[in-house]
Amino acid sequence: MTVTAPETNAHVTIFAADWCPFCQKLRQRLDRTETPYDIVDVEADGMDEVNEWIKSVNDGNRIVPTVLFSDGTHATNPEASAVRAKLRELTGEE
């Protein structure tokens, strides 16, 4: 079964949960450098399809944070520096 990535208009979308310390750390580090991103709470109602996508890109595991980039690529629990580097690549900024 193919699961389609969630639609987003942001270059960086973080799928996260409030209880996740790795999510909190990533957000804090991105906020410190004012790196723009959208956040999606995977615990909210109606997130079944989103959670299925997360599992589909993580070998069946619902791992957060999972980050979706505007080019369709994704990263699981990435370092903030990797997210910033990918954002620069997507926006053409140095």
CSV table of C-alpha atoms in Angstrom, one decimal:
chain,number,residue,atom,x,y,z
A,1,MET,CA,0.0,0.0,0.0
A,2,THR,CA,1.4,3.4,-1.1
A,3,VAL,CA,0.8,6.2,1.4
A,4,THR,CA,0.9,9.7,0.0
A,5,ALA,CA,2.9,12.4,1.8
A,6,PRO,CA,0.8,15.0,3.5
A,7,GLU,CA,0.3,18.2,1.6
A,8,THR,CA,2.1,21.2,2.9
A,9,ASN,CA,3.0,24.7,1.6
A,10,ALA,CA,6.1,25.0,3.8
A,11,HIS,CA,9.7,24.2,2.8
A,12,VAL,CA,10.0,22.4,6.2
A,13,THR,CA,7.2,20.6,8.0
A,14,ILE,CA,7.9,18.9,11.3
A,15,PHE,CA,5.5,16.2,12.4
A,16,ALA,CA,5.8,16.1,16.2
A,17,ALA,CA,4.2,15.4,19.5
A,18,ASP,CA,4.2,17.5,22.6
A,19,TRP,CA,5.5,14.7,24.8
A,20,CYS,CA,8.5,14.1,22.6
A,21,PRO,CA,11.8,15.5,23.9
A,22,PHE,CA,13.5,15.1,20.5
A,23,CYS,CA,10.8,17.2,18.9
A,24,GLN,CA,11.2,19.9,21.6
A,25,LYS,CA,15.0,19.9,21.1
A,26,LEU,CA,14.7,20.2,17.3
A,27,ARG,CA,12.2,23.1,17.6
A,28,GLN,CA,14.3,24.9,20.1
A,29,ARG,CA,17.4,24.7,18.0
A,30,LEU,CA,15.5,25.8,14.8
A,31,ASP,CA,13.8,28.7,16.8
A,32,ARG,CA,17.2,29.9,18.0
A,33,THR,CA,18.3,30.5,14.4
A,34,GLU,CA,14.8,31.7,13.3
A,35,THR,CA,14.6,28.9,10.9
A,36,PRO,CA,11.1,28.8,9.4
A,37,TYR,CA,9.0,25.6,9.7
A,38,ASP,CA,5.4,24.4,10.0
A,39,ILE,CA,4.5,22.1,12.8
A,40,VAL,CA,1.9,19.3,12.8
A,41,ASP,CA,0.7,17.7,16.0
A,42,VAL,CA,0.5,14.0,15.2
A,43,GLU,CA,-1.6,13.5,18.4
A,44,ALA,CA,-4.4,15.8,17.2
A,45,ASP,CA,-7.7,14.3,16.0
A,46,GLY,CA,-7.9,13.4,12.3
A,47,MET,CA,-4.2,12.6,12.0
A,48,ASP,CA,-4.6,8.9,11.0
A,49,GLU,CA,-3.4,9.5,7.4
A,50,VAL,CA,-0.5,11.5,8.6
A,51,ASN,CA,0.5,8.8,11.1
A,52,GLU,CA,0.3,6.2,8.4
A,53,TRP,CA,2.6,8.2,6.2
A,54,ILE,CA,5.1,8.6,9.1
A,55,LYS,CA,5.0,4.8,9.6
A,56,SER,CA,5.4,4.2,5.9
A,57,VAL,CA,8.7,6.2,5.8
A,58,ASN,CA,10.1,4.8,9.0
A,59,ASP,CA,9.9,1.0,8.5
A,60,GLY,CA,6.5,0.7,10.1
A,61,ASN,CA,7.4,2.8,13.2
A,62,ARG,CA,5.6,6.0,14.2
A,63,ILE,CA,8.7,8.0,14.9
A,64,VAL,CA,8.7,11.7,15.7
A,65,PRO,CA,10.1,14.1,14.8
A,66,THR,CA,9.7,13.2,11.1
A,67,VAL,CA,10.4,16.2,8.8
A,68,LEU,CA,8.9,16.6,5.3
A,69,PHE,CA,10.6,18.9,2.9
A,70,SER,CA,9.0,20.7,0.0
A,71,ASP,CA,10.8,18.6,-2.5
A,72,GLY,CA,9.1,15.5,-1.1
A,73,THR,CA,12.1,14.2,0.7
A,74,HIS,CA,12.0,13.5,4.5
A,75,ALA,CA,14.2,13.0,7.5
A,76,THR,CA,13.7,11.2,10.7
A,77,ASN,CA,14.9,12.9,13.9
A,78,PRO,CA,17.4,15.1,12.0
A,79,GLU,CA,19.8,17.5,13.5
A,80,ALA,CA,18.8,21.1,13.3
A,81,SER,CA,21.9,21.8,11.2
A,82,ALA,CA,20.8,19.2,8.6
A,83,VAL,CA,17.3,20.9,8.4
A,84,ARG,CA,18.9,24.3,8.0
A,85,ALA,CA,21.2,22.9,5.2
A,86,LYS,CA,18.3,21.4,3.4
A,87,LEU,CA,16.3,24.6,3.7
A,88,ARG,CA,19.2,26.5,2.1
A,89,GLU,CA,19.3,24.0,-0.7
A,90,LEU,CA,15.5,24.3,-1.3
A,91,THR,CA,15.5,28.1,-1.2
A,92,GLY,CA,18.8,28.7,-3.1
A,93,GLU,CA,20.2,30.8,-0.2
A,94,GLU,CA,23.8,30.6,0.9
